[in-house]
Amino acid sequence: MAEFAKSGNCFSCGLKSSMFCLLTDIQLDEINSNRQQVTFKKGETIFKSGGPLTHILCITSGMVKIFLEDKNNKKNLLLKIAKPTQLIGGPGFLVDELHHITAIALEDTKTCFIKVSDFKEIMAENSKFAFEFIKYRNERVIFYFQRLMDLTHKQTHGKIADTLLYLANEVYGSDSFDTLLSRQDLADMSAMTKESVIRIIKEFVESGIIACNNHHHFEIMDKNKLIKISKTG
Amino acid sequence: MAEFAKSGNCFSCGLKSSMFCLLTDIQLDEINSNRQQVTFKKGETIFKSGGPLTHILCITSGMVKIFLEDKNNKKNLLLKIAKPTQLIGGPGFLVDELHHITAIALEDTKTCFIKVSDFKEIMAENSKFAFEFIKYRNERVIFYFQRLMDLTHKQTHGKIADTLLYLANEVYGSDSFDTLLSRQDLADMSAMTKESVIRIIKEFVESGIIACNNHHHFEIMDKNKLIKISKTG
DNA sequence: CTGTTATGTTGATATATCTCAATCTTTTGT
DNA sequence: ACAAAAGATTGAGATATATCAACATAACAG
């Protein structure tokens, strides 16, 4: 198992320019000695909504889908795709110490488990670390605000445009990408049915806005048009 | 202008059992000497999305609606009704120092303006205060998660049930209440049109679930039924 | 390689909700 | 008190999207 970089620098596991850069050697040692590395296979559940929040996770490699679950209606809402160097844990921290989101590995994924108690201790000692955490949280809130507006006020074309732009810009960093997400996942992300997703993707392909082969390769051909569709809803 | 209570206690302006109880005398003095009390008339804008976030506000008296604005579509999403002793500021804190929400007084409202720089200083000195702030933020995130699920997956009857239950339980603390919200506000809160709100309220009245006089007085007659409607969507 | 299961696709139909326009009611300002 | 403005209500019609069922294709296990 790789050790963390010393001297207030980032994790050796790839965590660059994150809040962990703010830690002292002593604090890094403390986290380092208590952390556990765990590997998940594709499709495995990393943690589940309602379960105890004992650790904050850092993704070392792989990809994870994070979503809200509804027991009654079995309708999920996919919130984000988490990638390496991102922390996942959720808002139960300092509240009820429960998970409010579910995380499932989209491919084989390595994670570091950091004890919540270590997290708290360091946060109490190191105010810059706490500030960075609040900043991170607030950024997420701004993101969810946008999600609330988009999912409640836009119609299907706009929502699919949003989902495709999110994947290209935020997840894959390219207008041409292969995704691990199923049509149902795209539907859960856009708050609609998989049938509607399929129909709109077909429309987008027919009008030359995107290309799509073998179900999982996407290419954005006319990004301006897609952005316009996203804006007009 | 009233002074804050000393000895680590709450604001004299009514802020009870809040995070301000965690401050020392010195810290309270610091906030106290820099704060400004501002009164807003009914309908006045307290701050607007996009504007600079220079102060965190504490509501001393009155009621405020907090909502997300969309410049293009002029469709708003009402997030919450803020009441006395609540802090309002929003997630721009430590991110871009801008407001991401708009606040409008629903009635004559008194507020305390606390400088963001004071807030930061005290948070750096007092880790318990920072923890309390993170807790507060995380509670909001959990609330927004629920909102995301409710607004995207439920249909109109369920969403109106949610809105009525929110007003009764969280805002007015009674199953019988007069609200300052218009039909359009209820629509903005439930992510639907005012016409649909009106029709469903009429249905609820006709089936004896609620009573509603002179547009603004509501009374929940059959709460169990309303809860059931909220659950089944 | 082959049957089985999961995922994707298409079409026909139902329906919830919005839109628009007319009308009625309440609130507000003078 | 009255006119004007704002908000609430109702109805008819349009439409976007879900639902359901059948079928096609891809992925997977033995």
Short mmCIF file of N, CA, C and O in Angstrom, two decimals, chain B residues 20-94:
data_model
loop_
_atom_site.label_atom_id
_atom_site.label_comp_id
_atom_site.label_asym_id
_atom_site.label_seq_id
_atom_site.Cartn_x
_atom_site.Cartn_y
_atom_site.Cartn_z
N PHE B 20 -24.46 30.31 17.70
CA PHE B 20 -23.86 31.46 18.37
C PHE B 20 -23.67 31.26 19.86
O PHE B 20 -22.93 32.00 20.49
N CYS B 21 -24.36 30.25 20.40
CA CYS B 21 -24.15 29.91 21.80
C CYS B 21 -22.72 29.45 22.04
O CYS B 21 -22.26 29.39 23.18
N LEU B 22 -22.02 29.08 20.98
CA LEU B 22 -20.69 28.51 21.14
C LEU B 22 -19.60 29.57 21.19
O LEU B 22 -18.43 29.27 21.38
N LEU B 23 -19.98 30.83 21.03
CA LEU B 23 -18.98 31.90 21.00
C LEU B 23 -18.55 32.32 22.39
O LEU B 23 -19.31 32.26 23.35
N THR B 24 -17.33 32.80 22.49
CA THR B 24 -16.84 33.40 23.74
C THR B 24 -17.31 34.85 23.81
O THR B 24 -17.77 35.41 22.82
N ASP B 25 -17.16 35.45 24.98
CA ASP B 25 -17.53 36.86 25.13
C ASP B 25 -16.81 37.75 24.11
O ASP B 25 -17.41 38.63 23.50
N ILE B 26 -15.53 37.49 23.97
CA ILE B 26 -14.73 38.31 23.05
C ILE B 26 -15.26 38.21 21.63
O ILE B 26 -15.40 39.19 20.91
N GLN B 27 -15.58 36.97 21.24
CA GLN B 27 -16.08 36.76 19.88
C GLN B 27 -17.44 37.41 19.69
O GLN B 27 -17.72 38.01 18.65
N LEU B 28 -18.28 37.29 20.71
CA LEU B 28 -19.59 37.93 20.63
C LEU B 28 -19.45 39.44 20.51
O LEU B 28 -20.13 40.08 19.70
N ASP B 29 -18.51 40.00 21.29
CA ASP B 29 -18.26 41.44 21.22
C ASP B 29 -17.84 41.85 19.81
O ASP B 29 -18.27 42.86 19.29
N GLU B 30 -16.99 41.03 19.24
CA GLU B 30 -16.48 41.35 17.91
C GLU B 30 -17.61 41.41 16.89
O GLU B 30 -17.73 42.36 16.12
N ILE B 31 -18.45 40.37 16.90
CA ILE B 31 -19.60 40.35 15.99
C ILE B 31 -20.52 41.52 16.30
O ILE B 31 -21.00 42.23 15.41
N ASN B 32 -20.73 41.73 17.57
CA ASN B 32 -21.69 42.74 18.02
C ASN B 32 -21.30 44.15 17.56
O ASN B 32 -22.14 44.93 17.13
N SER B 33 -20.01 44.45 17.64
CA SER B 33 -19.56 45.80 17.31
C SER B 33 -19.63 46.08 15.82
O SER B 33 -19.70 47.21 15.39
N ASN B 34 -19.60 45.02 15.02
CA ASN B 34 -19.59 45.21 13.57
C ASN B 34 -20.94 45.02 12.89
O ASN B 34 -21.08 45.29 11.72
N ARG B 35 -21.90 44.50 13.63
CA ARG B 35 -23.15 44.13 12.96
C ARG B 35 -24.02 45.37 12.74
O ARG B 35 -23.90 46.38 13.41
N GLN B 36 -24.89 45.27 11.75
CA GLN B 36 -25.84 46.35 11.47
C GLN B 36 -27.24 45.74 11.46
O GLN B 36 -27.44 44.65 10.94
N GLN B 37 -28.18 46.48 11.99
CA GLN B 37 -29.56 46.00 11.96
C GLN B 37 -30.29 46.72 10.83
O GLN B 37 -30.21 47.94 10.71
N VAL B 38 -30.95 45.96 9.98
CA VAL B 38 -31.63 46.54 8.82
C VAL B 38 -33.07 46.02 8.77
O VAL B 38 -33.31 44.84 9.01
N THR B 39 -34.00 46.91 8.49
CA THR B 39 -35.40 46.52 8.39
C THR B 39 -35.86 46.58 6.94
O THR B 39 -35.54 47.52 6.22
N PHE B 40 -36.58 45.54 6.52
CA PHE B 40 -37.12 45.49 5.16
C PHE B 40 -38.64 45.50 5.22
O PHE B 40 -39.24 44.87 6.09
N LYS B 41 -39.25 46.20 4.27
CA LYS B 41 -40.71 46.20 4.18
C LYS B 41 -41.16 45.00 3.35
O LYS B 41 -40.40 44.42 2.58
N LYS B 42 -42.42 44.64 3.54
CA LYS B 42 -43.04 43.55 2.78
C LYS B 42 -42.77 43.70 1.28
O LYS B 42 -43.00 44.77 0.72
N GLY B 43 -42.28 42.65 0.68
CA GLY B 43 -42.05 42.68 -0.75
C GLY B 43 -40.66 43.16 -1.16
O GLY B 43 -40.27 43.00 -2.32
N GLU B 44 -39.91 43.72 -0.23
CA GLU B 44 -38.58 44.23 -0.58
C GLU B 44 -37.57 43.09 -0.73
O GLU B 44 -37.63 42.08 -0.04
N THR B 45 -36.63 43.31 -1.64
CA THR B 45 -35.58 42.34 -1.87
C THR B 45 -34.46 42.54 -0.85
O THR B 45 -33.93 43.64 -0.72
N ILE B 46 -34.10 41.50 -0.16
CA ILE B 46 -33.03 41.57 0.85
C ILE B 46 -31.68 41.37 0.19
O ILE B 46 -30.75 42.12 0.42
N PHE B 47 -31.56 40.34 -0.63
CA PHE B 47 -30.40 40.24 -1.53
C PHE B 47 -30.81 39.41 -2.73
O PHE B 47 -31.83 38.73 -2.70
N LYS B 48 -30.00 39.50 -3.77
CA LYS B 48 -30.40 38.91 -5.03
C LYS B 48 -29.33 37.99 -5.57
O LYS B 48 -28.12 38.27 -5.43
N SER B 49 -29.74 36.90 -6.17
CA SER B 49 -28.82 35.96 -6.79
C SER B 49 -27.90 36.69 -7.76
O SER B 49 -28.37 37.48 -8.56
N GLY B 50 -26.60 36.44 -7.65
CA GLY B 50 -25.63 37.10 -8.51
C GLY B 50 -24.93 38.25 -7.82
O GLY B 50 -23.83 38.63 -8.22
N GLY B 51 -25.57 38.80 -6.80
CA GLY B 51 -24.96 39.93 -6.07
C GLY B 51 -23.86 39.46 -5.14
O GLY B 51 -23.73 38.27 -4.85
N PRO B 52 -23.03 40.41 -4.66
CA PRO B 52 -21.91 40.05 -3.79
C PRO B 52 -22.38 39.60 -2.40
O PRO B 52 -23.29 40.19 -1.83
N LEU B 53 -21.75 38.54 -1.91
CA LEU B 53 -22.06 38.01 -0.58
C LEU B 53 -21.07 38.61 0.41
O LEU B 53 -20.00 38.06 0.64
N THR B 54 -21.44 39.75 0.99
CA THR B 54 -20.55 40.43 1.92
C THR B 54 -20.93 40.18 3.37
O THR B 54 -20.11 40.31 4.26
N HIS B 55 -22.20 39.84 3.59
CA HIS B 55 -22.70 39.63 4.95
C HIS B 55 -23.54 38.36 5.03
O HIS B 55 -24.22 38.01 4.08
N ILE B 56 -23.46 37.72 6.20
CA ILE B 56 -24.40 36.67 6.54
C ILE B 56 -25.53 37.35 7.30
O ILE B 56 -25.27 38.22 8.13
N LEU B 57 -26.76 36.97 7.03
CA LEU B 57 -27.88 37.63 7.69
C LEU B 57 -28.52 36.74 8.74
O LEU B 57 -28.61 35.53 8.56
N CYS B 58 -28.95 37.36 9.80
CA CYS B 58 -29.74 36.65 10.81
C CYS B 58 -31.09 37.35 10.89
O CYS B 58 -31.15 38.58 11.03
N ILE B 59 -32.16 36.58 10.78
CA ILE B 59 -33.49 37.17 10.81
C ILE B 59 -33.94 37.35 12.26
O ILE B 59 -33.97 36.40 13.03
N THR B 60 -34.26 38.57 12.63
CA THR B 60 -34.68 38.89 13.98
C THR B 60 -36.21 38.80 14.11
O THR B 60 -36.73 38.27 15.09
N SER B 61 -36.91 39.32 13.12
CA SER B 61 -38.37 39.16 13.11
C SER B 61 -38.84 39.21 11.66
O SER B 61 -38.16 39.74 10.79
N GLY B 62 -40.02 38.61 11.42
CA GLY B 62 -40.56 38.60 10.07
C GLY B 62 -40.36 37.27 9.37
O GLY B 62 -39.97 36.28 10.01
N MET B 63 -40.65 37.26 8.09
CA MET B 63 -40.50 36.03 7.29
C MET B 63 -39.97 36.38 5.91
O MET B 63 -40.29 37.41 5.35
N VAL B 64 -39.16 35.46 5.40
CA VAL B 64 -38.45 35.71 4.16
C VAL B 64 -38.59 34.50 3.25
O VAL B 64 -38.47 33.38 3.71
N LYS B 65 -38.87 34.74 1.96
CA LYS B 65 -38.83 33.60 1.04
C LYS B 65 -37.51 33.58 0.31
O LYS B 65 -37.00 34.61 -0.14
N ILE B 66 -36.95 32.38 0.24
CA ILE B 66 -35.63 32.15 -0.36
C ILE B 66 -35.85 31.33 -1.62
O ILE B 66 -36.42 30.25 -1.56
N PHE B 67 -35.39 31.82 -2.75
CA PHE B 67 -35.64 31.06 -3.97
C PHE B 67 -34.52 31.18 -4.99
O PHE B 67 -33.69 32.08 -4.94
N LEU B 68 -34.52 30.21 -5.91
CA LEU B 68 -33.59 30.20 -7.03
C LEU B 68 -34.27 30.89 -8.20
O LEU B 68 -35.45 30.67 -8.46
N GLU B 69 -33.50 31.73 -8.88
CA GLU B 69 -34.04 32.48 -10.01
C GLU B 69 -33.44 31.99 -11.33
O GLU B 69 -32.27 31.66 -11.40
N ASP B 70 -34.24 32.03 -12.36
CA ASP B 70 -33.75 31.75 -13.69
C ASP B 70 -34.01 32.95 -14.57
O ASP B 70 -35.15 33.35 -14.78
N LYS B 71 -32.91 33.55 -15.06
CA LYS B 71 -33.04 34.78 -15.86
C LYS B 71 -33.82 34.50 -17.16
O LYS B 71 -34.72 35.24 -17.51
N ASN B 72 -33.46 33.43 -17.83
CA ASN B 72 -34.08 33.13 -19.13
C ASN B 72 -35.57 32.83 -19.01
O ASN B 72 -36.41 33.55 -19.54
N ASN B 73 -35.87 31.79 -18.29
CA ASN B 73 -37.23 31.25 -18.30
C ASN B 73 -38.18 31.93 -17.31
O ASN B 73 -39.35 31.60 -17.26
N LYS B 74 -37.65 32.83 -16.54
CA LYS B 74 -38.40 33.46 -15.46
C LYS B 74 -39.22 32.46 -14.64
O LYS B 74 -40.30 32.77 -14.17
N LYS B 75 -38.68 31.27 -14.51
CA LYS B 75 -39.30 30.29 -13.62
C LYS B 75 -38.48 30.21 -12.34
O LYS B 75 -37.29 29.90 -12.39
N ASN B 76 -39.10 30.46 -11.22
CA ASN B 76 -38.40 30.41 -9.94
C ASN B 76 -38.64 29.09 -9.23
O ASN B 76 -39.60 28.38 -9.51
N LEU B 77 -37.76 28.79 -8.30
CA LEU B 77 -37.98 27.63 -7.43
C LEU B 77 -37.83 28.08 -6.00
O LEU B 77 -36.74 28.47 -5.57
N LEU B 78 -38.94 28.06 -5.27
CA LEU B 78 -38.92 28.50 -3.88
C LEU B 78 -38.33 27.41 -3.00
O LEU B 78 -38.87 26.31 -2.93
N LEU B 79 -37.22 27.70 -2.35
CA LEU B 79 -36.50 26.69 -1.59
C LEU B 79 -36.98 26.57 -0.16
O LEU B 79 -37.10 25.48 0.38
N LYS B 80 -37.19 27.73 0.48
CA LYS B 80 -37.64 27.66 1.86
C LYS B 80 -38.17 29.01 2.33
O LYS B 80 -37.94 30.04 1.70
N ILE B 81 -38.89 28.96 3.45
CA ILE B 81 -39.33 30.16 4.14
C ILE B 81 -38.44 30.28 5.37
O ILE B 81 -38.43 29.39 6.21
N ALA B 82 -37.70 31.38 5.45
CA ALA B 82 -36.80 31.58 6.60
C ALA B 82 -37.50 32.41 7.66
O ALA B 82 -38.22 33.36 7.35
N LYS B 83 -37.29 32.02 8.91
CA LYS B 83 -37.97 32.63 10.06
C LYS B 83 -36.95 33.19 11.05
O LYS B 83 -35.76 32.93 10.92
N PRO B 84 -37.43 33.90 12.07
CA PRO B 84 -36.52 34.45 13.07
C PRO B 84 -35.59 33.39 13.67
O PRO B 84 -35.98 32.24 13.81
N THR B 85 -34.43 33.80 13.98
CA THR B 85 -33.29 33.06 14.51
C THR B 85 -32.57 32.24 13.44
O THR B 85 -31.53 31.66 13.72
N GLN B 86 -33.10 32.24 12.22
CA GLN B 86 -32.37 31.49 11.18
C GLN B 86 -31.36 32.40 10.49
O GLN B 86 -31.58 33.58 10.31
N LEU B 87 -30.26 31.77 10.11
CA LEU B 87 -29.24 32.46 9.33
C LEU B 87 -29.54 32.28 7.86
O LEU B 87 -29.93 31.20 7.43
N ILE B 88 -29.37 33.33 7.08
CA ILE B 88 -29.43 33.15 5.63
C ILE B 88 -28.19 33.77 4.99
O ILE B 88 -27.68 34.77 5.45
N GLY B 89 -27.68 33.11 4.01
CA GLY B 89 -26.47 33.58 3.38
C GLY B 89 -26.28 32.84 2.07
O GLY B 89 -26.27 33.43 1.01
N GLY B 90 -26.21 31.56 2.17
CA GLY B 90 -26.10 30.80 0.95
C GLY B 90 -24.72 30.24 0.70
O GLY B 90 -23.77 30.52 1.44
N PRO B 91 -24.63 29.42 -0.32
CA PRO B 91 -23.45 28.59 -0.53
C PRO B 91 -22.29 29.29 -1.22
O PRO B 91 -21.28 28.65 -1.47
N GLY B 92 -22.41 30.58 -1.52
CA GLY B 92 -21.27 31.27 -2.13
C GLY B 92 -20.13 31.48 -1.14
O GLY B 92 -18.99 31.71 -1.53
N PHE B 93 -20.42 31.35 0.15
CA PHE B 93 -19.44 31.53 1.23
C PHE B 93 -18.22 30.62 1.02
O PHE B 93 -18.37 29.41 0.90
N LEU B 94 -17.05 31.23 0.93
CA LEU B 94 -15.78 30.53 0.70
C LEU B 94 -15.63 29.98 -0.72
O LEU B 94 -14.62 29.37 -1.03
#
